[in-house]
Amino acid sequence: HQAKMREVLVKMRRVRALVVHGKLKSGRAARIELTAPFKEQMRKSLALRDTSPWKGGSDVPQDMGVTGEWLREWAQNRWESLLHFMVAPGQDPAKRPEPGWKPTKEVKEQLKSAMRDGRPLMQEQVITAAKITEAGFSFLLKPLRAQVWQLLMEMMHRVRTAKGHERADALVTCIFQLSFCTPGTGYSYDNLSAGQQEFVTLLGHFGIVYIPANAKRRFYPTHLVINICSESGPLTRGAAAPDASADVSQLSEAGGARAGADVQDDGRCIMVETNYRVYAYTSSALQEQILRLFTQVIYKFPK
């Protein structure tokens, strides 16, 4: 039990949820203290129904049609379009899950920048379009929760490298706050510091938050980030929020066959014969493009 506890403490310390005074070694005493932002949000989650860290709902003008269900579908299409771009950057944007979506300069910079291990997810080519790397392919095969966490960690790594630890620590606080937000509720940029405003704007390019085109001073956290700091079960309709959508844990299942983005099991499968002929049953454009990375498609039949 002590080994398991130390493992949990190390993980919480890594995401700056607690501070350890001393060393986490067997036989050595250590004083453990939760960080102030995490402690405050934990208190709210235990004592209140609305755990939102900022004023929202009636205190902030809400956009017509922006519901929890709509946000879920939009965020899912945006995230799948991002993965689709990583696999097939040169393909017609009209064929992506979010038809017509093109990665912004910020998205391309994030994908092509070196990660903490020195490897980018995509690599620029001299003549052809950018190409997915081995690290990028490993990213595709991770569960959705792991994908989002990795992207957030890489964003903070870039900020820490360019602007220092204090600026990055403020973003950690922002992620915890976003995790406690209410699905389908808009929040004002005025609640954020200048650095957090830049961070939330960047998250909007990836579908982690939604920023209305006609109201750029408010944002809506999506299911990609809500409850991401919690291992609890998904939010459901009729529970805490009548318009609530499930959190990221509902969508992330172990196994790379889903490429981290599919929601339901509709009979998709892959069969490989001893002569290396491959049969794939799927309607996912993303999975089709992944297959094209290591197979030659001879026939494609209608649904």
Coordinates of N, CA, C and O in Angstrom, one line a residue, residues 100-254:
G100 N -14.0 21.4 -44.1 CA -13.4 22.7 -44.4 C -12.4 23.2 -43.4 O -11.7 24.3 -43.6
W101 N -12.2 22.5 -42.3 CA -11.3 23.0 -41.2 C -9.9 22.9 -41.7 O -9.4 21.9 -42.3
K102 N -9.1 24.0 -41.5 CA -7.7 24.0 -41.8 C -6.9 24.4 -40.5 O -7.4 25.3 -39.8
P103 N -5.8 23.7 -40.3 CA -5.1 24.1 -39.1 C -4.5 25.5 -39.1 O -4.0 25.9 -40.1
T104 N -4.6 26.2 -38.0 CA -4.1 27.5 -38.0 C -2.6 27.5 -37.8 O -2.0 26.4 -37.5
K105 N -2.0 28.7 -37.8 CA -0.5 28.7 -37.6 C -0.2 28.2 -36.3 O 0.9 27.5 -36.1
E106 N -1.0 28.5 -35.3 CA -0.7 28.1 -33.9 C -0.7 26.5 -33.8 O 0.1 25.9 -33.1
V107 N -1.7 25.9 -34.5 CA -1.8 24.4 -34.5 C -0.5 23.8 -35.1 O 0.1 22.9 -34.6
K108 N -0.2 24.3 -36.3 CA 1.0 23.8 -37.0 C 2.3 24.0 -36.1 O 3.1 23.0 -36.1
E109 N 2.4 25.1 -35.5 CA 3.6 25.3 -34.7 C 3.7 24.3 -33.5 O 4.7 23.8 -33.2
Q110 N 2.5 24.1 -32.9 CA 2.5 23.1 -31.8 C 2.8 21.7 -32.2 O 3.6 21.0 -31.6
L111 N 2.3 21.3 -33.4 CA 2.5 19.9 -33.9 C 4.0 19.7 -34.3 O 4.5 18.6 -34.2
K112 N 4.6 20.8 -34.8 CA 5.9 20.7 -35.4 C 7.1 21.0 -34.4 O 8.2 20.9 -34.7
S113 N 6.7 21.5 -33.2 CA 7.7 21.9 -32.2 C 8.1 20.7 -31.5 O 7.4 19.7 -31.3
A114 N 9.4 20.7 -31.1 CA 10.0 19.5 -30.4 C 9.3 19.4 -29.0 O 9.0 20.3 -28.3
M115 N 8.9 18.1 -28.7 CA 8.3 17.9 -27.4 C 9.4 17.8 -26.3 O 10.6 18.0 -26.6
R116 N 9.0 17.4 -25.1 CA 10.0 17.3 -24.0 C 11.1 16.3 -24.3 O 12.2 16.5 -23.8
D117 N 10.8 15.3 -25.1 CA 11.8 14.3 -25.4 C 12.6 14.6 -26.7 O 13.4 13.8 -27.2
G118 N 12.3 15.8 -27.2 CA 13.0 16.3 -28.4 C 12.5 15.9 -29.7 O 13.0 16.3 -30.8
R119 N 11.3 15.2 -29.7 CA 10.8 14.7 -31.0 C 9.4 15.4 -31.3 O 8.6 15.5 -30.4
P120 N 9.2 15.9 -32.5 CA 8.0 16.6 -32.8 C 6.9 15.5 -33.2 O 7.3 14.4 -33.6
L121 N 5.7 15.9 -33.2 CA 4.6 15.0 -33.7 C 4.6 15.0 -35.2 O 4.2 14.0 -35.8
M122 N 4.9 16.1 -35.9 CA 5.0 16.2 -37.3 C 6.3 16.9 -37.7 O 6.9 17.7 -37.0
Q123 N 6.8 16.5 -38.9 CA 8.1 17.0 -39.4 C 7.9 17.7 -40.7 O 7.3 17.1 -41.6
E124 N 8.4 18.9 -40.9 CA 8.4 19.6 -42.1 C 9.2 19.0 -43.2 O 10.3 18.5 -42.9
Q125 N 8.7 18.9 -44.4 CA 9.4 18.3 -45.5 C 9.8 19.4 -46.5 O 9.2 20.5 -46.6
V126 N 10.8 19.2 -47.2 CA 11.4 20.2 -48.2 C 10.4 20.5 -49.3 O 10.1 21.6 -49.6
I127 N 9.9 19.4 -49.9 CA 9.1 19.6 -51.1 C 7.6 19.2 -50.8 O 6.7 20.0 -51.1
T128 N 7.3 18.1 -50.2 CA 6.0 17.7 -49.9 C 5.4 18.3 -48.6 O 6.1 19.0 -47.9
A129 N 4.2 18.0 -48.3 CA 3.6 18.5 -47.1 C 4.2 17.8 -45.9 O 4.9 16.9 -46.0
A130 N 4.0 18.4 -44.7 CA 4.5 17.9 -43.5 C 4.1 16.4 -43.3 O 3.1 16.0 -43.7
K131 N 5.0 15.7 -42.6 CA 4.7 14.3 -42.5 C 4.7 13.9 -41.0 O 5.4 14.4 -40.2
I132 N 3.8 12.9 -40.6 CA 3.7 12.5 -39.3 C 5.0 11.7 -38.9 O 5.5 11.0 -39.7
T133 N 5.4 11.9 -37.7 CA 6.6 11.2 -37.2 C 6.2 9.9 -36.4 O 5.1 9.7 -36.2
E134 N 7.3 9.2 -36.0 CA 7.0 8.0 -35.1 C 6.3 8.5 -33.8 O 5.4 7.8 -33.3
A135 N 6.8 9.6 -33.2 CA 6.1 10.1 -32.0 C 4.7 10.5 -32.3 O 3.8 10.3 -31.5
G136 N 4.4 11.1 -33.5 CA 3.1 11.4 -33.8 C 2.2 10.2 -34.0 O 1.0 10.2 -33.6
F137 N 2.7 9.1 -34.5 CA 1.9 7.9 -34.7 C 1.6 7.3 -33.4 O 0.5 6.8 -33.1
S138 N 2.6 7.3 -32.4 CA 2.3 6.9 -31.1 C 1.3 7.7 -30.4 O 0.4 7.2 -29.6
F139 N 1.2 9.0 -30.7 CA 0.2 9.9 -30.1 C -1.2 9.5 -30.6 O -2.1 9.5 -29.8
L140 N -1.3 9.1 -31.9 CA -2.6 8.7 -32.5 C -3.2 7.5 -31.7 O -4.4 7.4 -31.6
L141 N -2.3 6.6 -31.3 CA -2.8 5.3 -30.8 C -3.1 5.4 -29.3 O -3.5 4.4 -28.7
K142 N -2.9 6.6 -28.7 CA -3.2 6.7 -27.3 C -4.7 6.9 -27.0 O -5.4 7.4 -27.9
P143 N -5.2 6.6 -25.9 CA -6.6 7.0 -25.5 C -6.7 8.5 -25.5 O -5.8 9.3 -25.4
L144 N -8.0 8.9 -25.7 CA -8.2 10.4 -25.8 C -7.8 11.2 -24.7 O -7.2 12.2 -24.8
R145 N -8.0 10.7 -23.4 CA -7.6 11.4 -22.2 C -6.1 11.6 -22.3 O -5.6 12.7 -22.0
A146 N -5.3 10.6 -22.6 CA -3.9 10.7 -22.7 C -3.4 11.6 -23.8 O -2.4 12.4 -23.6
Q147 N -4.1 11.7 -24.9 CA -3.8 12.6 -26.0 C -3.9 14.1 -25.5 O -3.0 14.9 -25.7
V148 N -5.1 14.4 -24.9 CA -5.3 15.7 -24.4 C -4.3 16.1 -23.4 O -3.7 17.2 -23.4
W149 N -4.0 15.2 -22.4 CA -3.1 15.5 -21.4 C -1.7 15.8 -22.0 O -1.0 16.7 -21.6
Q150 N -1.3 15.0 -22.9 CA 0.0 15.1 -23.5 C 0.1 16.5 -24.2 O 1.1 17.2 -24.1
L151 N -0.9 16.9 -25.0 CA -0.9 18.2 -25.6 C -0.8 19.3 -24.7 O -0.1 20.3 -24.9
L152 N -1.6 19.2 -23.6 CA -1.5 20.3 -22.5 C -0.2 20.4 -21.9 O 0.4 21.5 -21.7
M153 N 0.5 19.2 -21.6 CA 1.8 19.2 -21.0 C 2.8 19.8 -22.0 O 3.7 20.6 -21.5
E154 N 2.7 19.5 -23.3 CA 3.6 20.1 -24.2 C 3.5 21.6 -24.4 O 4.4 22.4 -24.5
M155 N 2.2 22.1 -24.3 CA 2.0 23.5 -24.3 C 2.6 24.2 -23.2 O 3.3 25.2 -23.3
M156 N 2.5 23.6 -22.0 CA 3.1 24.2 -20.8 C 4.6 24.1 -20.8 O 5.3 25.0 -20.3
H157 N 5.1 23.1 -21.4 CA 6.6 22.9 -21.6 C 7.1 24.1 -22.5 O 8.2 24.7 -22.1
R158 N 6.4 24.4 -23.5 CA 6.9 25.5 -24.4 C 6.8 26.8 -23.6 O 7.7 27.7 -23.8
V159 N 5.8 27.0 -22.9 CA 5.7 28.3 -22.1 C 6.7 28.3 -21.0 O 7.4 29.4 -20.8
R160 N 7.0 27.2 -20.4 CA 8.0 27.2 -19.3 C 9.4 27.5 -19.9 O 10.2 28.2 -19.3
T161 N 9.7 27.0 -21.1 CA 11.0 27.2 -21.8 C 11.1 28.6 -22.2 O 12.2 29.2 -22.1
A162 N 10.0 29.2 -22.7 CA 10.1 30.6 -23.3 C 9.9 31.7 -22.2 O 10.5 32.7 -22.3
K163 N 9.0 31.4 -21.2 CA 8.6 32.5 -20.3 C 8.8 32.2 -18.8 O 8.5 33.0 -18.0
G164 N 9.3 31.0 -18.5 CA 9.7 30.7 -17.1 C 8.6 29.9 -16.4 O 7.5 29.7 -16.8
H165 N 9.0 29.4 -15.2 CA 8.2 28.5 -14.4 C 7.0 29.2 -13.9 O 5.9 28.6 -13.8
E166 N 7.1 30.5 -13.5 CA 5.9 31.2 -12.9 C 4.8 31.3 -13.8 O 3.6 31.1 -13.5
R167 N 5.1 31.6 -15.1 CA 4.0 31.7 -16.1 C 3.4 30.3 -16.4 O 2.2 30.2 -16.5
A168 N 4.2 29.2 -16.4 CA 3.7 27.9 -16.6 C 2.8 27.4 -15.5 O 1.8 26.8 -15.7
D169 N 3.2 27.8 -14.2 CA 2.4 27.4 -13.1 C 1.0 28.0 -13.1 O 0.0 27.4 -12.7
A170 N 0.9 29.2 -13.7 CA -0.4 29.9 -13.8 C -1.3 29.1 -14.8 O -2.5 29.0 -14.6
L171 N -0.7 28.4 -15.8 CA -1.4 27.6 -16.7 C -1.9 26.3 -16.1 O -3.0 25.8 -16.4
V172 N -1.1 25.8 -15.2 CA -1.5 24.6 -14.5 C -2.8 24.9 -13.7 O -3.8 24.1 -13.7
T173 N -2.8 26.0 -13.0 CA -4.0 26.5 -12.3 C -5.2 26.6 -13.2 O -6.3 26.2 -12.9
C174 N -4.9 27.1 -14.4 CA -6.0 27.3 -15.3 C -6.6 26.0 -15.8 O -7.8 25.9 -15.9
I175 N -5.7 25.0 -16.0 CA -6.2 23.7 -16.4 C -7.1 23.1 -15.3 O -8.2 22.5 -15.6
F176 N -6.7 23.2 -14.0 CA -7.5 22.7 -12.9 C -8.9 23.4 -12.9 O -9.9 22.8 -12.7
Q177 N -8.8 24.7 -13.1 CA -10.1 25.5 -13.1 C -11.0 25.0 -14.3 O -12.2 24.9 -14.1
L178 N -10.4 24.8 -15.4 CA -11.2 24.4 -16.6 C -11.9 23.0 -16.3 O -13.0 22.7 -16.7
S179 N -11.1 22.2 -15.6 CA -11.6 20.8 -15.3 C -12.9 20.9 -14.4 O -13.7 20.0 -14.5
F180 N -13.0 21.9 -13.6 CA -14.2 22.0 -12.7 C -15.3 22.8 -13.3 O -16.3 23.1 -12.6
C181 N -15.2 23.2 -14.5 CA -16.3 24.0 -15.2 C -17.5 23.2 -15.4 O -17.5 22.0 -15.5
T182 N -18.6 23.9 -15.7 CA -19.9 23.2 -15.9 C -20.1 23.1 -17.4 O -20.0 24.1 -18.2
P183 N -20.5 21.9 -17.9 CA -20.7 21.7 -19.4 C -21.8 22.6 -19.9 O -22.8 22.8 -19.3
G184 N -21.6 23.2 -21.1 CA -22.6 24.0 -21.7 C -22.7 25.4 -21.2 O -23.6 26.2 -21.6
T185 N -21.8 25.8 -20.3 CA -21.8 27.1 -19.7 C -20.6 28.0 -20.2 O -19.5 27.5 -20.3
G186 N -21.0 29.3 -20.5 CA -20.0 30.2 -21.0 C -19.3 31.0 -19.8 O -20.0 31.3 -18.8
Y187 N -18.1 31.3 -20.0 CA -17.3 32.1 -19.0 C -16.6 33.3 -19.7 O -16.3 33.2 -20.8
S188 N -16.4 34.3 -18.9 CA -15.8 35.5 -19.4 C -14.3 35.5 -19.4 O -13.7 35.0 -18.4
Y189 N -13.7 36.1 -20.4 CA -12.2 36.3 -20.4 C -11.8 37.2 -19.3 O -10.6 37.1 -18.9
D190 N -12.6 38.0 -18.7 CA -12.3 38.9 -17.7 C -11.8 38.2 -16.4 O -11.2 38.8 -15.6
N191 N -12.2 36.9 -16.3 CA -11.8 36.1 -15.1 C -10.4 35.7 -15.2 O -9.9 35.2 -14.2
L192 N -9.7 35.8 -16.3 CA -8.4 35.2 -16.6 C -7.3 36.3 -16.6 O -7.6 37.5 -16.9
S193 N -6.1 35.9 -16.2 CA -5.0 36.8 -16.3 C -4.6 36.9 -17.8 O -5.1 36.1 -18.7
A194 N -3.7 37.8 -18.2 CA -3.3 37.9 -19.6 C -2.7 36.6 -20.1 O -3.0 36.2 -21.3
G195 N -1.8 36.0 -19.3 CA -1.2 34.7 -19.8 C -2.3 33.6 -20.0 O -2.2 32.8 -20.9
Q196 N -3.2 33.5 -19.1 CA -4.3 32.5 -19.2 C -5.2 32.8 -20.4 O -5.7 31.9 -21.0
Q197 N -5.4 34.1 -20.7 CA -6.2 34.4 -21.8 C -5.6 33.9 -23.1 O -6.2 33.4 -24.0
E198 N -4.3 34.1 -23.2 CA -3.5 33.6 -24.4 C -3.6 32.1 -24.5 O -3.8 31.5 -25.5
F199 N -3.5 31.4 -23.3 CA -3.6 30.0 -23.2 C -5.0 29.4 -23.7 O -5.1 28.5 -24.5
V200 N -6.0 30.1 -23.2 CA -7.4 29.6 -23.5 C -7.7 29.8 -25.0 O -8.3 29.0 -25.7
T201 N -7.1 31.0 -25.5 CA -7.3 31.2 -27.0 C -6.6 30.1 -27.8 O -7.1 29.6 -28.8
L202 N -5.4 29.7 -27.3 CA -4.7 28.6 -28.0 C -5.5 27.3 -27.9 O -5.6 26.5 -28.9
L203 N -6.1 27.0 -26.8 CA -6.9 25.8 -26.6 C -8.1 25.8 -27.6 O -8.6 24.7 -28.0
G204 N -8.6 27.0 -27.9 CA -9.7 27.1 -28.8 C -9.4 26.5 -30.2 O -10.3 26.0 -30.9
H205 N -8.1 26.6 -30.6 CA -7.7 26.1 -31.9 C -7.8 24.6 -32.0 O -8.0 24.0 -33.1
F206 N -7.8 23.9 -30.8 CA -7.7 22.5 -30.8 C -9.1 21.9 -30.4 O -9.2 20.7 -30.3
G207 N -10.1 22.7 -30.1 CA -11.4 22.2 -29.7 C -11.5 21.9 -28.2 O -12.5 21.4 -27.8
I208 N -10.5 22.3 -27.5 CA -10.6 22.1 -26.0 C -11.5 23.1 -25.4 O -12.1 22.7 -24.4
V209 N -11.6 24.2 -25.9 CA -12.6 25.2 -25.5 C -13.2 25.8 -26.8 O -12.6 25.7 -27.9
Y210 N -14.4 26.3 -26.7 CA -15.1 26.9 -27.9 C -15.2 28.4 -27.6 O -15.6 28.8 -26.6
I211 N -14.8 29.2 -28.6 CA -14.8 30.6 -28.5 C -15.7 31.1 -29.7 O -15.4 31.0 -30.8
P212 N -16.9 31.6 -29.4 CA -17.8 32.1 -30.4 C -17.1 33.2 -31.3 O -16.4 34.0 -30.8
A213 N -17.4 33.1 -32.6 CA -16.8 34.0 -33.5 C -17.3 35.4 -33.3 O -16.5 36.4 -33.5
N214 N -18.5 35.6 -32.8 CA -19.1 36.9 -32.6 C -19.0 37.4 -31.2 O -19.5 38.4 -30.9
A215 N -18.3 36.6 -30.3 CA -18.2 37.0 -28.9 C -16.9 36.5 -28.4 O -16.9 35.5 -27.6
K216 N -15.8 37.1 -28.8 CA -14.5 36.5 -28.5 C -14.0 36.8 -27.1 O -12.9 36.5 -26.7
R217 N -14.9 37.5 -26.3 CA -14.6 37.7 -24.9 C -15.2 36.7 -23.9 O -15.2 36.9 -22.7
R218 N -15.7 35.6 -24.4 CA -16.2 34.5 -23.6 C -15.8 33.2 -24.2 O -15.6 33.1 -25.4
F219 N -15.8 32.2 -23.4 CA -15.4 30.9 -23.9 C -16.2 29.8 -23.2 O -16.8 30.0 -22.1
Y220 N -16.3 28.6 -23.9 CA -17.0 27.5 -23.3 C -16.1 26.3 -23.3 O -15.7 25.8 -24.3
P221 N -15.7 25.8 -22.1 CA -15.0 24.6 -22.0 C -15.7 23.4 -22.5 O -16.9 23.3 -22.3
T222 N -15.1 22.5 -23.3 CA -15.7 21.3 -23.8 C -15.4 20.1 -23.0 O -14.6 20.1 -22.1
H223 N -16.0 19.0 -23.4 CA -15.8 17.7 -22.7 C -14.4 17.2 -22.8 O -14.0 16.4 -22.0
L224 N -13.6 17.8 -23.7 CA -12.2 17.4 -23.8 C -11.4 17.8 -22.5 O -10.3 17.2 -22.2
V225 N -11.8 18.8 -21.8 CA -11.1 19.3 -20.6 C -11.9 19.2 -19.3 O -11.3 19.1 -18.3
I226 N -13.2 19.2 -19.4 CA -14.0 19.2 -18.2 C -13.8 17.8 -17.6 O -13.9 16.8 -18.2
N227 N -13.5 17.8 -16.3 CA -13.3 16.6 -15.5 C -12.0 15.8 -15.9 O -11.8 14.7 -15.5
I228 N -11.1 16.5 -16.7 CA -9.9 15.8 -17.1 C -9.0 15.6 -15.9 O -8.1 14.7 -15.9
C229 N -9.1 16.3 -14.8 CA -8.3 16.1 -13.6 C -8.9 15.1 -12.6 O -8.4 15.0 -11.5
S230 N -10.0 14.5 -13.0 CA -10.7 13.6 -12.2 C -10.8 12.2 -12.8 O -10.9 12.1 -14.0
E231 N -10.8 11.2 -11.9 CA -11.0 9.8 -12.4 C -12.4 9.4 -12.2 O -12.7 8.2 -12.4
S232 N -13.3 10.3 -11.8 CA -14.7 10.0 -11.5 C -15.4 9.7 -12.8 O -14.9 9.9 -13.9
G233 N -16.6 9.1 -12.6 CA -17.4 8.7 -13.8 C -17.9 9.9 -14.6 O -17.8 11.1 -14.1
P234 N -18.4 9.7 -15.8 CA -18.8 10.8 -16.6 C -20.1 11.5 -16.1 O -20.9 10.9 -15.4
L235 N -20.2 12.8 -16.5 CA -21.4 13.5 -16.2 C -22.5 12.9 -17.1 O -22.3 12.6 -18.2
T236 N -23.7 12.9 -16.6 CA -24.8 12.4 -17.4 C -26.0 13.3 -17.3 O -26.1 14.1 -16.4
R237 N -26.9 13.2 -18.3 CA -28.1 14.1 -18.3 C -28.9 13.8 -17.1 O -29.1 12.6 -16.7
G238 N -29.5 14.8 -16.6 CA -30.4 14.7 -15.4 C -29.6 14.6 -14.1 O -30.2 14.5 -13.1
A239 N -28.3 14.8 -14.1 CA -27.5 14.8 -12.9 C -27.3 16.2 -12.5 O -28.2 17.0 -12.4
A240 N -26.0 16.6 -12.3 CA -25.7 17.9 -11.8 C -26.1 19.0 -12.8 O -26.5 20.1 -12.4
A241 N -26.0 18.7 -14.1 CA -26.3 19.7 -15.1 C -27.3 19.1 -16.1 O -27.0 18.1 -16.6
P242 N -28.4 19.7 -16.3 CA -29.4 19.1 -17.2 C -28.9 19.0 -18.6 O -29.4 18.2 -19.4
D243 N -27.9 19.8 -19.0 CA -27.4 19.8 -20.4 C -26.0 19.2 -20.4 O -25.3 19.4 -21.3
A244 N -25.7 18.5 -19.3 CA -24.3 18.0 -19.2 C -24.0 16.9 -20.2 O -24.8 16.1 -20.5
S245 N -22.8 16.9 -20.7 CA -22.3 15.9 -21.6 C -21.2 15.1 -20.9 O -20.6 15.6 -19.9
A246 N -20.9 13.9 -21.3 CA -20.0 13.0 -20.6 C -18.6 13.6 -20.7 O -18.2 14.3 -21.7
D247 N -17.8 13.3 -19.7 CA -16.4 13.8 -19.7 C -15.5 13.0 -20.6 O -15.9 12.0 -21.2
V248 N -14.2 13.4 -20.7 CA -13.3 12.8 -21.6 C -13.1 11.3 -21.3 O -12.8 10.5 -22.1
S249 N -13.3 10.9 -20.0 CA -13.0 9.5 -19.6 C -14.0 8.6 -20.3 O -13.7 7.4 -20.5
Q250 N -15.2 9.1 -20.6 CA -16.2 8.2 -21.3 C -15.8 7.9 -22.7 O -16.1 6.8 -23.2
L251 N -15.0 8.8 -23.3 CA -14.6 8.6 -24.7 C -13.3 7.9 -24.8 O -13.0 7.4 -25.9
S252 N -12.5 7.8 -23.8 CA -11.2 7.2 -23.9 C -11.2 5.8 -23.4 O -11.4 5.5 -22.2
E253 N -10.9 4.9 -24.3 CA -10.9 3.5 -23.9 C -9.5 3.0 -24.3 O -8.9 3.4 -25.2
A254 N -9.0 2.0 -23.5 CA -7.7 1.5 -23.8 C -7.7 0.8 -25.1 O -8.7 0.2 -25.6

